[in-house]
Amino acid sequence: MQLSLQGLSHRVGAAEHLYPMDLTLQAGAVTVLLGATQAGKTTLMRLIAGLDRPSAGRVLVDGQDVTGVPVRDRNVAMVYQQFINYPSMTVRDNIASPLKLRGGLDRAAIAKQVDALAQKLHIEMHLDKLPAQLSGGQQQRVALARALAKNAPLMLLDEPLVNLDYKLREELREELSQLFASGDSTVVYATTEPGEALLLGGYTAVMDAGELLQYGPTAEVFHKPASLRVARAFSDPPMNLLPATGRGASVELRPGLSLDLSAQGPVTVGLRANALRVSAQPGDIELRGRVELAEISGSDTFVHVHSEVGELVAQLSGVHYFELGASLSLFFRAAEAYVFDAAGALAIAPERRGR
């Protein structure tokens, strides 16, 4: 299914919730809407689904204008942040409900599809329970199974994992990426988490304050953010951003500390947290500072350093221990630095590894 948005915008009173945008999604692929809270993701999904009407512009499905068509007349499957299931129906009947509504299947065929979906989402042992008897993660699996059972050409998922704990989110992310890869639907998935976009792959549309900033293959958008705004949205932890001055053949972070990069005038140097190291390699740039905070998250350690060029966060593999206030040098290669011009547009990006 080909979904296209033409000049789509949404205003509520004097407030612009969504600025005019043009976007054609890759058919049969996953598109992640990535952005912070109030970036406009939910507003855009509601317009795509037909729950709200745009202030201007059109929604086209396979070239047909469906802008005024209500959601009940569209073949769209939706999954929300909340665990929305029919409370008086068993898990089995919840999953079967779109199959029964669609018609054309006998009881045995419906039962076979329900069992298959329940196994895919690891809820086959709960089929005869009511939703209230399930955990939050299990309830969201039921909602996902029901959406998949609809077999709609367009599936919209609005931060479906946000209310789950960390472990459950990790499990479901892996499962969803496999489920989407094996299906034919065009999937639109909203999230605030860059890691989720990278895991789901496909394509990513970065949004901020109601604007569409960049759309393309996820790896391309991540490695070549078109602007500072995109870089901020698509980095977790946030990209380290340092004011600098282009001197033609070099970029100066401070007097006596320059990078072998070509730029002119005021620029911003961006360093991803995982580009910073605590051990030097030949040709590295050294940034001296002191430890302000060190925190362990999973298998990584995040160390916050007050450096000679500003505040920095380094993401180190493994578990490391640092004494607060201790002197610490961070190292990086100039080739790992991003450079953004005075207007915030990308001027230099590191070459992709393996290319």
CSV table of C-alpha atoms in Angstrom, one decimal:
chain,number,residue,atom,x,y,z
A,1,MET,CA,0.0,0.0,0.0
A,2,GLN,CA,1.3,3.4,-1.0
A,3,LEU,CA,0.6,6.2,1.5
A,4,SER,CA,1.3,9.8,0.5
A,5,LEU,CA,0.8,13.1,2.4
A,6,GLN,CA,0.5,16.3,0.4
A,7,GLY,CA,0.7,19.6,2.1
A,8,LEU,CA,-0.8,18.1,5.2
A,9,SER,CA,-1.1,20.4,8.2
A,10,HIS,CA,-3.2,20.7,11.4
A,11,ARG,CA,-4.1,23.8,13.4
A,12,VAL,CA,-6.2,24.0,16.6
A,13,GLY,CA,-7.3,27.6,17.1
A,14,ALA,CA,-4.2,29.7,16.8
A,15,ALA,CA,-1.9,26.9,17.6
A,16,GLU,CA,-0.1,25.1,14.8
A,17,HIS,CA,0.1,21.4,15.8
A,18,LEU,CA,1.5,20.2,12.5
A,19,TYR,CA,3.2,22.4,9.9
A,20,PRO,CA,2.6,21.7,6.1
A,21,MET,CA,4.5,18.6,5.1
A,22,ASP,CA,4.9,16.3,2.1
A,23,LEU,CA,5.8,12.7,2.7
A,24,THR,CA,5.5,9.5,0.7
A,25,LEU,CA,6.1,6.4,2.8
A,26,GLN,CA,7.9,3.4,1.4
A,27,ALA,CA,5.2,0.8,0.7
A,28,GLY,CA,5.3,-2.5,2.6
A,29,ALA,CA,8.1,-1.2,5.0
A,30,VAL,CA,8.3,0.1,8.5
A,31,THR,CA,8.5,3.9,8.9
A,32,VAL,CA,9.4,5.1,12.4
A,33,LEU,CA,8.1,8.5,13.4
A,34,LEU,CA,10.9,9.7,15.8
A,35,GLY,CA,10.6,12.7,18.0
A,36,ALA,CA,10.3,14.0,21.5
A,37,THR,CA,6.9,14.4,23.3
A,38,GLN,CA,4.7,17.0,21.5
A,39,ALA,CA,6.8,16.6,18.3
A,40,GLY,CA,3.5,16.0,16.4
A,41,LYS,CA,3.7,12.2,16.0
A,42,THR,CA,0.3,11.4,17.5
A,43,THR,CA,-1.3,14.3,15.6
A,44,LEU,CA,0.1,13.0,12.3
A,45,MET,CA,-1.1,9.4,13.0
A,46,ARG,CA,-4.6,10.6,13.8
A,47,LEU,CA,-4.7,12.4,10.5
A,48,ILE,CA,-3.4,9.4,8.6
A,49,ALA,CA,-6.0,7.1,10.3
A,50,GLY,CA,-8.9,9.4,9.6
A,51,LEU,CA,-9.6,10.1,13.3
A,52,ASP,CA,-9.1,13.8,12.7
A,53,ARG,CA,-9.4,16.0,9.6
A,54,PRO,CA,-6.4,18.1,8.5
A,55,SER,CA,-6.6,21.9,8.3
A,56,ALA,CA,-5.1,21.7,4.9
A,57,GLY,CA,-3.6,19.1,2.6
A,58,ARG,CA,-4.5,15.6,1.5
A,59,VAL,CA,-4.0,11.9,2.5
A,60,LEU,CA,-3.6,9.6,-0.5
A,61,VAL,CA,-3.8,5.8,-0.4
A,62,ASP,CA,-2.6,4.2,-3.6
A,63,GLY,CA,-3.3,7.5,-5.4
A,64,GLN,CA,-6.9,7.8,-4.0
A,65,ASP,CA,-7.8,10.8,-1.8
A,66,VAL,CA,-9.1,9.5,1.5
A,67,THR,CA,-8.8,12.7,3.5
A,68,GLY,CA,-12.5,12.9,4.3
A,69,VAL,CA,-13.0,9.1,4.8
A,70,PRO,CA,-13.7,8.3,8.5
A,71,VAL,CA,-11.6,5.7,10.2
A,72,ARG,CA,-14.4,3.1,10.3
A,73,ASP,CA,-14.4,3.1,6.5
A,74,ARG,CA,-10.7,2.6,6.2
A,75,ASN,CA,-8.8,-0.7,6.5
A,76,VAL,CA,-6.4,0.4,9.2
A,77,ALA,CA,-5.1,-1.4,12.3
A,78,MET,CA,-4.1,0.6,15.3
A,79,VAL,CA,-2.2,-0.1,18.5
A,80,TYR,CA,-2.0,2.6,21.2
A,81,GLN,CA,0.1,3.3,24.3
A,82,GLN,CA,-2.7,2.0,26.5
A,83,PHE,CA,-3.5,-1.7,26.7
A,84,ILE,CA,-6.8,-1.5,24.8
A,85,ASN,CA,-8.7,-4.8,24.7
A,86,TYR,CA,-12.3,-5.8,25.1
A,87,PRO,CA,-12.5,-6.5,28.9
A,88,SER,CA,-15.4,-8.9,28.8
A,89,MET,CA,-13.9,-11.1,26.1
A,90,THR,CA,-11.3,-13.8,26.5
A,91,VAL,CA,-7.9,-13.3,24.9
A,92,ARG,CA,-9.0,-15.8,22.2
A,93,ASP,CA,-12.1,-13.8,21.3
A,94,ASN,CA,-10.2,-10.5,21.4
A,95,ILE,CA,-7.7,-11.8,18.8
A,96,ALA,CA,-10.5,-13.4,16.8
A,97,SER,CA,-12.7,-10.3,16.7
A,98,PRO,CA,-11.3,-8.7,13.5
A,99,LEU,CA,-11.4,-12.1,11.7
A,100,LYS,CA,-15.1,-12.5,12.6
A,101,LEU,CA,-15.9,-9.0,11.4
A,102,ARG,CA,-14.1,-9.5,8.2
A,103,GLY,CA,-16.1,-12.6,7.4
A,104,GLY,CA,-15.4,-15.4,4.9
A,105,LEU,CA,-13.7,-17.7,7.4
A,106,ASP,CA,-15.2,-20.6,9.2
A,107,ARG,CA,-14.6,-21.3,12.8
A,108,ALA,CA,-11.8,-23.8,12.2
A,109,ALA,CA,-9.9,-21.3,10.0
A,110,ILE,CA,-10.3,-18.5,12.6
A,111,ALA,CA,-9.1,-20.8,15.4
A,112,LYS,CA,-6.0,-21.7,13.4
A,113,GLN,CA,-5.1,-18.1,12.8
A,114,VAL,CA,-5.7,-17.2,16.4
A,115,ASP,CA,-3.5,-20.0,17.6
A,116,ALA,CA,-0.7,-19.0,15.2
A,117,LEU,CA,-0.7,-15.4,16.3
A,118,ALA,CA,-0.8,-16.3,20.0
A,119,GLN,CA,2.2,-18.5,19.5
A,120,LYS,CA,4.1,-15.8,17.6
A,121,LEU,CA,3.5,-13.4,20.5
A,122,HIS,CA,4.0,-16.1,23.2
A,123,ILE,CA,0.5,-15.8,24.8
A,124,GLU,CA,-0.9,-19.2,23.7
A,125,MET,CA,-1.2,-20.2,27.4
A,126,HIS,CA,-3.5,-17.2,28.1
A,127,LEU,CA,-6.1,-17.7,25.4
A,128,ASP,CA,-8.9,-18.5,27.8
A,129,LYS,CA,-8.2,-15.7,30.2
A,130,LEU,CA,-9.7,-12.3,30.4
A,131,PRO,CA,-7.5,-9.2,29.8
A,132,ALA,CA,-7.7,-8.2,33.5
A,133,GLN,CA,-6.0,-11.4,34.5
A,134,LEU,CA,-2.9,-10.6,32.4
A,135,SER,CA,0.1,-8.4,33.1
A,136,GLY,CA,0.6,-5.2,31.2
A,137,GLY,CA,3.1,-6.8,28.8
A,138,GLN,CA,0.7,-9.7,28.1
A,139,GLN,CA,-2.2,-7.3,27.5
A,140,GLN,CA,-0.2,-5.3,25.0
A,141,ARG,CA,0.7,-8.6,23.2
A,142,VAL,CA,-3.0,-9.3,22.9
A,143,ALA,CA,-3.6,-5.8,21.4
A,144,LEU,CA,-0.8,-6.4,18.9
A,145,ALA,CA,-2.1,-9.9,18.0
A,146,ARG,CA,-5.6,-8.4,17.4
A,147,ALA,CA,-4.0,-5.7,15.1
A,148,LEU,CA,-2.0,-8.3,13.2
A,149,ALA,CA,-5.1,-10.5,12.8
A,150,LYS,CA,-6.9,-7.7,11.0
A,151,ASN,CA,-4.2,-8.0,8.3
A,152,ALA,CA,-4.7,-4.4,7.3
A,153,PRO,CA,-2.5,-2.9,4.6
A,154,LEU,CA,-1.7,-0.1,7.0
A,155,MET,CA,-0.8,-0.6,10.6
A,156,LEU,CA,-0.3,2.4,13.0
A,157,LEU,CA,1.4,1.9,16.3
A,158,ASP,CA,1.6,5.0,18.7
A,159,GLU,CA,4.4,4.3,21.2
A,160,PRO,CA,3.0,0.9,22.0
A,161,LEU,CA,5.7,-0.1,24.4
A,162,VAL,CA,6.1,3.1,26.4
A,163,ASN,CA,4.0,1.9,29.4
A,164,LEU,CA,6.0,-1.3,29.8
A,165,ASP,CA,9.1,-1.9,31.9
A,166,TYR,CA,12.5,-2.0,30.4
A,167,LYS,CA,12.9,-5.8,30.1
A,168,LEU,CA,9.5,-6.2,28.5
A,169,ARG,CA,10.2,-3.4,26.0
A,170,GLU,CA,13.4,-5.1,25.0
A,171,GLU,CA,11.7,-8.4,24.4
A,172,LEU,CA,8.8,-6.9,22.4
A,173,ARG,CA,11.1,-4.8,20.3
A,174,GLU,CA,12.9,-7.8,19.1
A,175,GLU,CA,9.7,-9.7,18.4
A,176,LEU,CA,8.1,-6.7,16.6
A,177,SER,CA,11.1,-6.3,14.3
A,178,GLN,CA,10.7,-9.9,13.2
A,179,LEU,CA,6.9,-9.7,12.9
A,180,PHE,CA,7.0,-6.6,10.7
A,181,ALA,CA,9.8,-8.1,8.5
A,182,SER,CA,7.6,-11.1,7.8
A,183,GLY,CA,4.4,-9.1,7.0
A,184,ASP,CA,3.2,-7.2,3.9
A,185,SER,CA,1.7,-4.2,5.7
A,186,THR,CA,2.9,-0.6,5.6
A,187,VAL,CA,3.8,0.1,9.2
A,188,VAL,CA,4.0,3.5,10.9
A,189,TYR,CA,5.5,3.3,14.4
A,190,ALA,CA,5.8,6.3,16.7
A,191,THR,CA,8.5,6.5,19.3
A,192,THR,CA,10.6,8.9,21.3
A,193,GLU,CA,13.5,6.5,21.5
A,194,PRO,CA,16.3,6.5,18.9
A,195,GLY,CA,17.4,3.0,19.9
A,196,GLU,CA,13.9,1.7,19.0
A,197,ALA,CA,14.2,3.3,15.5
A,198,LEU,CA,17.6,1.7,14.9
A,199,LEU,CA,16.3,-1.7,16.0
A,200,LEU,CA,13.2,-1.6,13.9
A,201,GLY,CA,15.2,-0.5,10.9
A,202,GLY,CA,13.3,0.4,7.7
A,203,TYR,CA,12.8,4.1,7.3
A,204,THR,CA,12.7,7.0,9.8
A,205,ALA,CA,10.9,10.3,9.7
A,206,VAL,CA,12.3,12.7,12.3
A,207,MET,CA,9.9,15.2,13.7
A,208,ASP,CA,10.2,18.2,16.0
A,209,ALA,CA,7.7,20.8,17.2
A,210,GLY,CA,5.2,19.8,14.5
A,211,GLU,CA,7.8,19.8,11.6
A,212,LEU,CA,9.0,17.0,9.5
A,213,LEU,CA,12.8,17.4,9.5
A,214,GLN,CA,14.1,14.5,7.5
A,215,TYR,CA,12.9,11.2,6.0
A,216,GLY,CA,14.9,8.3,4.6
A,217,PRO,CA,16.4,4.9,5.3
A,218,THR,CA,17.0,4.7,9.1
A,219,ALA,CA,20.8,4.1,8.9
A,220,GLU,CA,21.2,7.0,6.4
A,221,VAL,CA,19.3,9.4,8.7
A,222,PHE,CA,21.2,8.3,11.7
A,223,HIS,CA,24.7,8.5,10.1
A,224,LYS,CA,23.9,11.7,8.1
A,225,PRO,CA,21.5,13.9,10.1
A,226,ALA,CA,20.6,16.8,7.9
A,227,SER,CA,20.7,19.3,10.7
A,228,LEU,CA,21.5,19.9,14.4
A,229,ARG,CA,17.8,19.4,15.1
A,230,VAL,CA,17.9,16.0,13.6
A,231,ALA,CA,21.1,15.1,15.3
A,232,ARG,CA,19.6,16.1,18.7
A,233,ALA,CA,16.5,14.0,18.1
A,234,PHE,CA,18.4,10.9,16.8
A,235,SER,CA,21.0,10.5,19.5
A,236,ASP,CA,20.7,8.7,22.9
A,237,PRO,CA,22.5,9.9,24.9
A,238,PRO,CA,22.4,13.3,23.2
A,239,MET,CA,25.2,14.1,20.8
A,240,ASN,CA,27.9,16.3,22.4
A,241,LEU,CA,27.7,19.7,20.7
A,242,LEU,CA,30.7,22.0,20.9
A,243,PRO,CA,31.0,25.6,19.5
A,244,ALA,CA,34.0,26.0,17.2
A,245,THR,CA,35.5,28.1,14.5
A,246,GLY,CA,36.4,27.0,11.0
A,247,ARG,CA,39.8,28.3,9.9
A,248,GLY,CA,39.7,27.0,6.3
A,249,ALA,CA,41.8,23.9,6.6
A,250,SER,CA,41.0,23.3,10.3
A,251,VAL,CA,38.3,23.6,12.9
A,252,GLU,CA,39.4,25.2,16.2
A,253,LEU,CA,37.7,24.0,19.4
A,254,ARG,CA,39.9,26.4,21.4
A,255,PRO,CA,43.3,28.1,20.8
A,256,GLY,CA,45.8,25.4,20.3
A,257,LEU,CA,43.2,22.6,19.9
A,258,SER,CA,42.2,22.1,16.3
A,259,LEU,CA,40.7,19.3,14.1
A,260,ASP,CA,42.0,18.5,10.6
A,261,LEU,CA,38.7,19.3,9.0
A,262,SER,CA,37.8,22.0,6.4
A,263,ALA,CA,35.3,24.6,7.5
A,264,GLN,CA,34.9,28.4,7.6
A,265,GLY,CA,33.4,30.6,10.2
A,266,PRO,CA,31.3,29.7,13.3
A,267,VAL,CA,30.4,26.0,13.3
A,268,THR,CA,29.3,23.4,15.8
A,269,VAL,CA,31.2,20.2,16.2
A,270,GLY,CA,29.2,17.1,17.1
A,271,LEU,CA,30.6,14.0,18.8
A,272,ARG,CA,28.4,11.0,19.6
A,273,ALA,CA,28.9,9.6,23.1
A,274,ASN,CA,30.3,6.3,21.8
A,275,ALA,CA,33.0,8.1,19.8
A,276,LEU,CA,34.7,9.2,23.1
A,277,ARG,CA,37.2,6.9,24.8
A,278,VAL,CA,39.3,6.9,28.0
A,279,SER,CA,42.3,5.2,26.3
A,280,ALA,CA,44.3,6.9,23.6
A,281,GLN,CA,45.0,5.6,20.2
A,282,PRO,CA,47.5,7.0,17.6
A,283,GLY,CA,46.4,10.3,16.2
A,284,ASP,CA,43.7,10.9,18.8
A,285,ILE,CA,42.6,14.3,20.0
A,286,GLU,CA,42.7,14.7,23.8
A,287,LEU,CA,40.2,16.6,25.9
A,288,ARG,CA,41.1,17.1,29.5
A,289,GLY,CA,38.5,17.4,32.2
A,290,ARG,CA,37.1,16.1,35.5
A,291,VAL,CA,34.4,13.5,36.3
A,292,GLU,CA,31.1,14.9,37.3
A,293,LEU,CA,28.9,11.7,37.2
A,294,ALA,CA,29.3,8.1,36.2
A,295,GLU,CA,26.4,5.8,35.8
A,296,ILE,CA,26.1,2.1,34.7
A,297,SER,CA,23.2,1.2,32.3
A,298,GLY,CA,23.0,-2.4,31.2
A,299,SER,CA,26.4,-3.3,29.8
A,300,ASP,CA,27.6,0.3,29.3
A,301,THR,CA,28.9,3.0,31.5
A,302,PHE,CA,28.0,6.7,30.9
A,303,VAL,CA,30.6,9.1,32.3
A,304,HIS,CA,29.8,12.9,32.4
A,305,VAL,CA,32.9,15.1,32.2
A,306,HIS,CA,33.4,18.8,32.6
A,307,SER,CA,36.0,19.4,29.9
A,308,GLU,CA,38.1,22.2,28.7
A,309,VAL,CA,35.7,22.6,25.7
A,310,GLY,CA,32.4,22.1,27.5
A,311,GLU,CA,30.2,19.4,29.1
A,312,LEU,CA,30.7,15.9,27.6
A,313,VAL,CA,29.1,12.5,27.9
A,314,ALA,CA,31.0,9.4,27.0
A,315,GLN,CA,29.4,6.0,26.4
A,316,LEU,CA,31.9,3.3,27.3
A,317,SER,CA,31.4,-0.4,26.7
A,318,GLY,CA,31.5,-2.5,29.9
A,319,VAL,CA,31.5,-1.5,33.6
A,320,HIS,CA,33.9,1.2,34.6
A,321,TYR,CA,34.3,3.0,37.9
A,322,PHE,CA,35.4,6.6,38.3
A,323,GLU,CA,35.9,8.8,41.3
A,324,LEU,CA,33.8,11.9,41.3
A,325,GLY,CA,35.9,15.0,40.8
A,326,ALA,CA,38.9,13.0,39.5
A,327,SER,CA,40.8,14.2,36.5
A,328,LEU,CA,40.0,12.3,33.3
A,329,SER,CA,41.0,12.7,29.6
A,330,LEU,CA,38.7,11.7,26.8
A,331,PHE,CA,40.0,10.8,23.4
A,332,PHE,CA,38.5,10.8,19.9
A,333,ARG,CA,39.5,10.8,16.2
A,334,ALA,CA,38.8,13.9,14.1
A,335,ALA,CA,37.3,11.6,11.5
A,336,GLU,CA,34.5,10.7,14.0
A,337,ALA,CA,33.4,14.3,14.3
A,338,TYR,CA,30.3,15.9,12.7
A,339,VAL,CA,30.4,19.6,11.7
A,340,PHE,CA,27.3,21.7,11.3
A,341,ASP,CA,27.5,25.2,9.8
A,342,ALA,CA,26.3,28.5,11.3
A,343,ALA,CA,22.7,27.8,10.1
A,344,GLY,CA,22.7,24.3,11.7
A,345,ALA,CA,22.9,22.3,8.5
A,346,LEU,CA,25.2,19.3,8.2
A,347,ALA,CA,28.5,20.2,6.6
A,348,ILE,CA,30.7,17.2,7.4
A,349,ALA,CA,29.8,13.7,8.5
A,350,PRO,CA,32.1,10.8,9.4
A,351,GLU,CA,32.5,8.1,6.8
A,352,ARG,CA,30.4,5.0,7.6
A,353,ARG,CA,32.5,2.2,8.9
A,354,GLY,CA,32.8,-0.8,6.7
A,355,ARG,CA,32.4,1.3,3.5
